[in-house]
PDB file of C-alpha atoms in Angstrom:
ATOM      1  CA  MET A 226    -102.370   6.867 202.808  1.00 68.00           C
ATOM      2  CA  ASN A 227    -101.178   9.291 200.160  1.00 85.00           C
ATOM      3  CA  TRP A 228     -98.213   7.605 198.462  1.00 91.00           C
ATOM      4  CA  GLY A 229     -96.991  10.871 196.932  1.00 91.00           C
ATOM      5  CA  ASP A 230     -96.728  12.501 200.373  1.00 89.00           C
ATOM      6  CA  LEU A 231     -94.895   9.423 201.655  1.00 92.00           C
ATOM      7  CA  VAL A 232     -92.339   9.501 198.825  1.00 96.00           C
ATOM      8  CA  VAL A 233     -91.748  13.228 199.415  1.00 95.00           C
ATOM      9  CA  LYS A 234     -91.205  12.515 203.128  1.00 93.00           C
ATOM     10  CA  TRP A 235     -88.737   9.718 202.321  1.00 96.00           C
ATOM     11  CA  VAL A 236     -86.752  11.953 199.945  1.00 97.00           C
ATOM     12  CA  HIS A 237     -86.740  14.692 202.611  1.00 96.00           C
ATOM     13  CA  VAL A 238     -85.456  12.365 205.333  1.00 96.00           C
ATOM     14  CA  ILE A 239     -82.839  10.704 203.086  1.00 97.00           C
ATOM     15  CA  SER A 240     -81.564  14.129 201.996  1.00 97.00           C
ATOM     16  CA  ILE A 241     -81.265  15.260 205.614  1.00 96.00           C
ATOM     17  CA  VAL A 242     -79.467  12.049 206.578  1.00 96.00           C
ATOM     18  CA  THR A 243     -77.062  12.582 203.655  1.00 96.00           C
ATOM     19  CA  GLY A 244     -76.320  16.241 204.409  1.00 94.00           C
ATOM     20  CA  VAL A 245     -76.033  15.936 208.174  1.00 95.00           C
ATOM     21  CA  GLY A 246     -74.289  12.564 207.883  1.00 95.00           C
ATOM     22  CA  LEU A 247     -71.555  13.966 205.646  1.00 94.00           C
ATOM     23  CA  THR A 248     -71.123  16.901 208.004  1.00 94.00           C
ATOM     24  CA  LEU A 249     -70.808  14.557 210.985  1.00 95.00           C
ATOM     25  CA  PHE A 250     -68.322  12.430 209.025  1.00 95.00           C
ATOM     26  CA  GLN A 251     -66.184  15.511 208.399  1.00 93.00           C
ATOM     27  CA  TYR A 252     -66.442  16.573 212.049  1.00 95.00           C
ATOM     28  CA  LEU A 253     -65.847  13.186 213.681  1.00 96.00           C
ATOM     29  CA  VAL A 254     -63.580  11.412 211.176  1.00 95.00           C
ATOM     30  CA  LEU A 255     -62.077  13.371 208.296  1.00 93.00           C
ATOM     31  CA  LEU A 256     -60.885  16.571 209.971  1.00 93.00           C
ATOM     32  CA  PRO A 257     -59.383  14.834 213.039  1.00 95.00           C
ATOM     33  CA  VAL A 258     -57.482  12.417 210.766  1.00 94.00           C
ATOM     34  CA  LEU A 259     -56.237  15.239 208.536  1.00 92.00           C
ATOM     35  CA  ARG A 260     -54.938  17.088 211.615  1.00 92.00           C
ATOM     36  CA  ARG A 261     -52.908  14.061 212.746  1.00 94.00           C
ATOM     37  CA  VAL A 262     -51.581  12.717 209.460  1.00 92.00           C
ATOM     38  CA  GLN A 263     -48.702  14.594 207.856  1.00 91.00           C
ATOM     39  CA  GLY A 264     -48.104  14.823 204.130  1.00 91.00           C
ATOM     40  CA  VAL A 265     -51.669  14.469 202.875  1.00 91.00           C
ATOM     41  CA  PRO A 266     -51.663  16.046 199.404  1.00 93.00           C
ATOM     42  CA  GLU A 267     -53.609  19.324 199.368  1.00 89.00           C
ATOM     43  CA  ASP A 268     -55.252  18.398 196.050  1.00 93.00           C
ATOM     44  CA  LEU A 269     -56.663  15.227 197.655  1.00 93.00           C
ATOM     45  CA  VAL A 270     -58.149  17.241 200.528  1.00 88.00           C
ATOM     46  CA  LYS A 271     -59.637  19.758 198.072  1.00 86.00           C
ATOM     47  CA  ALA A 272     -61.069  16.945 195.911  1.00 91.00           C
ATOM     48  CA  ILE A 273     -62.733  15.341 198.948  1.00 90.00           C
ATOM     49  CA  GLN A 274     -64.156  18.690 200.062  1.00 86.00           C
ATOM     50  CA  ARG A 275     -65.372  19.481 196.530  1.00 88.00           C
ATOM     51  CA  ARG A 276     -67.100  16.093 196.206  1.00 92.00           C
ATOM     52  CA  ALA A 277     -68.692  16.389 199.657  1.00 90.00           C
ATOM     53  CA  GLY A 278     -69.792  19.926 198.788  1.00 88.00           C
ATOM     54  CA  MET A 279     -71.491  18.721 195.595  1.00 92.00           C
ATOM     55  CA  VAL A 280     -73.329  15.923 197.396  1.00 94.00           C
ATOM     56  CA  ILE A 281     -74.387  18.254 200.218  1.00 93.00           C
ATOM     57  CA  GLY A 282     -75.485  20.834 197.620  1.00 92.00           C
ATOM     58  CA  ILE A 283     -77.757  18.293 195.915  1.00 96.00           C
ATOM     59  CA  ALA A 284     -79.081  17.249 199.326  1.00 96.00           C
ATOM     60  CA  TRP A 285     -79.871  20.901 200.112  1.00 96.00           C
ATOM     61  CA  VAL A 286     -81.864  21.333 196.887  1.00 96.00           C
ATOM     62  CA  LEU A 287     -83.925  18.258 197.764  1.00 97.00           C
ATOM     63  CA  ILE A 288     -84.316  19.400 201.394  1.00 97.00           C
ATOM     64  CA  TRP A 289     -85.663  22.796 200.318  1.00 96.00           C
ATOM     65  CA  VAL A 290     -88.070  21.442 197.676  1.00 97.00           C
ATOM     66  CA  THR A 291     -89.463  18.643 199.850  1.00 97.00           C
ATOM     67  CA  GLY A 292     -89.432  20.819 202.983  1.00 95.00           C
ATOM     68  CA  ILE A 293     -91.560  23.500 201.332  1.00 95.00           C
ATOM     69  CA  TYR A 294     -93.943  20.815 200.061  1.00 94.00           C
ATOM     70  CA  ASN A 295     -94.198  19.301 203.557  1.00 91.00           C
ATOM     71  CA  LEU A 296     -94.772  22.770 205.000  1.00 91.00           C
ATOM     72  CA  VAL A 297     -97.696  23.396 202.648  1.00 92.00           C
ATOM     73  CA  VAL A 298     -99.225  20.005 203.491  1.00 89.00           C
ATOM     74  CA  VAL A 299     -98.767  20.182 207.294  1.00 86.00           C
ATOM     75  CA  VAL A 300     -99.311  23.836 208.272  1.00 85.00           C
ATOM     76  CA  PRO A 301    -103.089  23.919 207.720  1.00 87.00           C
ATOM     77  CA  THR A 302    -103.549  20.964 210.098  1.00 86.00           C
ATOM     78  CA  VAL A 303    -101.589  22.153 213.147  1.00 89.00           C
ATOM     79  CA  LYS A 304    -101.943  24.552 216.085  1.00 89.00           C
ATOM     80  CA  PRO A 305     -99.752  27.589 216.895  1.00 89.00           C
ATOM     81  CA  ASN A 306     -97.624  25.583 219.375  1.00 91.00           C
ATOM     82  CA  TYR A 307     -96.395  23.523 216.416  1.00 92.00           C
ATOM     83  CA  HIS A 308     -95.624  26.706 214.458  1.00 92.00           C
ATOM     84  CA  LEU A 309     -93.405  27.936 217.293  1.00 94.00           C
ATOM     85  CA  VAL A 310     -91.179  24.845 217.180  1.00 95.00           C
ATOM     86  CA  LEU A 311     -91.300  24.802 213.370  1.00 95.00           C
ATOM     87  CA  GLY A 312     -90.191  28.448 213.234  1.00 95.00           C
ATOM     88  CA  ALA A 313     -87.198  27.695 215.468  1.00 96.00           C
ATOM     89  CA  LYS A 314     -86.303  24.721 213.262  1.00 96.00           C
ATOM     90  CA  ILE A 315     -86.535  26.763 210.048  1.00 96.00           C
ATOM     91  CA  LEU A 316     -84.369  29.517 211.545  1.00 98.00           C
ATOM     92  CA  LEU A 317     -81.681  26.969 212.447  1.00 98.00           C
ATOM     93  CA  VAL A 318     -81.984  25.385 208.988  1.00 97.00           C
ATOM     94  CA  LEU A 319     -81.287  28.788 207.417  1.00 97.00           C
ATOM     95  CA  VAL A 320     -78.166  29.186 209.579  1.00 97.00           C
ATOM     96  CA  LEU A 321     -77.012  25.663 208.674  1.00 97.00           C
ATOM     97  CA  PHE A 322     -77.666  26.345 204.987  1.00 95.00           C
ATOM     98  CA  PHE A 323     -75.500  29.481 205.157  1.00 95.00           C
ATOM     99  CA  ILE A 324     -72.661  27.622 206.890  1.00 95.00           C
ATOM    100  CA  SER A 325     -72.839  24.720 204.399  1.00 92.00           C
ATOM    101  CA  THR A 326     -72.790  27.144 201.488  1.00 90.00           C
ATOM    102  CA  ALA A 327     -69.876  29.091 202.953  1.00 92.00           C
ATOM    103  CA  LEU A 328     -67.862  25.915 203.536  1.00 89.00           C
ATOM    104  CA  SER A 329     -68.369  24.501 200.057  1.00 85.00           C
ATOM    105  CA  HIS A 330     -68.532  27.588 197.811  1.00 81.00           C
ATOM    106  CA  PRO A 331     -65.198  28.748 196.363  1.00 76.00           C
ATOM    107  CA  SER A 332     -65.848  32.447 196.990  1.00 82.00           C
ATOM    108  CA  LEU A 333     -63.419  34.919 198.518  1.00 87.00           C
ATOM    109  CA  ALA A 334     -66.313  36.218 200.621  1.00 89.00           C
ATOM    110  CA  PHE A 335     -66.256  32.940 202.553  1.00 91.00           C
ATOM    111  CA  GLU A 336     -62.470  32.748 202.936  1.00 90.00           C
ATOM    112  CA  GLY A 337     -62.555  33.431 206.704  1.00 91.00           C
ATOM    113  CA  ILE A 338     -65.050  30.640 207.310  1.00 92.00           C
ATOM    114  CA  GLN A 339     -63.079  28.238 205.126  1.00 88.00           C
ATOM    115  CA  ARG A 340     -59.845  29.096 206.949  1.00 90.00           C
ATOM    116  CA  ASN A 341     -61.532  28.038 210.226  1.00 93.00           C
ATOM    117  CA  ARG A 342     -63.167  24.975 208.658  1.00 91.00           C
ATOM    118  CA  ALA A 343     -62.936  22.737 211.744  1.00 93.00           C
ATOM    119  CA  ARG A 344     -64.808  25.220 213.942  1.00 96.00           C
ATOM    120  CA  TRP A 345     -67.550  25.809 211.358  1.00 96.00           C
ATOM    121  CA  VAL A 346     -67.954  22.115 210.547  1.00 95.00           C
ATOM    122  CA  ALA A 347     -68.340  21.458 214.292  1.00 97.00           C
ATOM    123  CA  LEU A 348     -71.043  24.133 214.523  1.00 97.00           C
ATOM    124  CA  ALA A 349     -72.775  22.722 211.434  1.00 97.00           C
ATOM    125  CA  ALA A 350     -72.691  19.197 212.891  1.00 97.00           C
ATOM    126  CA  TRP A 351     -74.247  20.321 216.172  1.00 98.00           C
ATOM    127  CA  LEU A 352     -76.853  22.423 214.355  1.00 98.00           C
ATOM    128  CA  GLY A 353     -77.758  19.360 212.278  1.00 97.00           C
ATOM    129  CA  ILE A 354     -78.256  17.314 215.441  1.00 98.00           C
ATOM    130  CA  VAL A 355     -80.446  20.009 217.029  1.00 98.00           C
ATOM    131  CA  ILE A 356     -82.504  20.346 213.832  1.00 97.00           C
ATOM    132  CA  ILE A 357     -83.073  16.584 213.702  1.00 97.00           C
ATOM    133  CA  ALA A 358     -84.126  16.648 217.374  1.00 97.00           C
ATOM    134  CA  LEU A 359     -86.596  19.456 216.624  1.00 97.00           C
ATOM    135  CA  SER A 360     -87.919  17.451 213.658  1.00 95.00           C
ATOM    136  CA  ALA A 361     -88.485  14.441 215.905  1.00 95.00           C
ATOM    137  CA  THR A 362     -90.258  16.712 218.400  1.00 95.00           C
ATOM    138  CA  LEU A 363     -92.532  18.036 215.648  1.00 94.00           C
ATOM    139  CA  ASN A 364     -93.363  14.501 214.499  1.00 91.00           C
ATOM    140  CA  MET A 365     -94.178  13.418 218.062  1.00 92.00           C
ATOM    141  CA  MET A 366     -96.363  16.502 218.566  1.00 92.00           C
ATOM    142  CA  ARG A 367     -98.404  15.474 215.527  1.00 88.00           C
ATOM    143  CA  LEU A 368     -98.471  11.763 216.377  1.00 87.00           C
ATOM    144  CA  LYS A 369     -99.630  12.428 219.942  1.00 86.00           C
ATOM    145  CA  GLY A 370    -102.237  14.917 218.707  1.00 84.00           C
ATOM    146  CA  VAL A 371    -100.739  17.735 220.804  1.00 83.00           C
ATOM    147  CA  ALA A 372    -100.349  19.994 217.780  1.00 83.00           C
ATOM    148  CA  LEU A 373    -103.268  18.941 215.624  1.00 82.00           C
ATOM    149  CA  LYS A 374    -106.186  21.274 215.104  1.00 79.00           C
ATOM    150  CA  GLU A 375    -109.510  19.939 216.214  1.00 68.00           C
ATOM    151  CA  LEU A 376    -111.420  18.639 213.256  1.00 56.00           C
ATOM    152  CA  PRO A 377    -115.041  19.750 213.067  1.00 50.00           C
ATOM    153  CA  ALA A 378    -117.579  17.162 214.152  1.00 59.00           C
ATOM    154  CA  PRO A 379    -119.299  15.444 211.261  1.00 64.00           C
ATOM    155  CA  ALA A 380    -122.594  17.031 210.300  1.00 64.00           C
ATOM    156  CA  GLN A 381    -125.639  15.317 211.744  1.00 70.00           C
ATOM    157  CA  VAL A 382    -127.792  13.660 209.147  1.00 69.00           C
ATOM    158  CA  GLN A 383    -131.486  14.011 209.821  1.00 70.00           C
ATOM    159  CA  GLN A 384    -133.602  10.972 209.250  1.00 74.00           C
ATOM    160  CA  LEU A 385    -136.817  11.579 207.367  1.00 73.00           C
ATOM    161  CA  PRO A 386    -139.881   9.792 208.625  1.00 73.00           C
ATOM    162  CA  PRO A 387    -140.765   6.773 206.540  1.00 75.00           C
ATOM    163  CA  SER A 388    -143.169   7.615 203.797  1.00 75.00           C
ATOM    164  CA  SER A 389    -146.373   5.684 203.462  1.00 66.00           C
ATOM    165  CA  PRO A 390    -147.298   4.223 200.093  1.00 64.00           C
TER     166      PRO A 390
END
């Protein structure tokens, strides 16, 4: 076992759990509570969103770095059927990355998305779930050998006849 690859995988998974977990927390807990409770100071809401945005931003950096590393390690060992699912996953990751950036970046360009935060957080949460499901599918494809390239058979070693003294 390559311990470096294992550590990279752990960092990748923990970063995904952090990013998607915070998004799910916003979707399932924070935003519904903020809709029901009156008088929550706006600066408190902004501080929570800013902190969550920073944590998710760090998670995204780690996801990209470890994801590219994992891509370089895995791609040479898999068949085209794996690439098809991986391509769909990467496309959805790009969409999720855009939404996460738009929700947490204080730019006027993203004002419309931020004004409809609940809708976009919901979409981000569901995208995160689908991406995790695709990741599990990719792992199962490799574990079951469905996506692995056939390894060449080991070369036959010819035995030389015994030499006489």
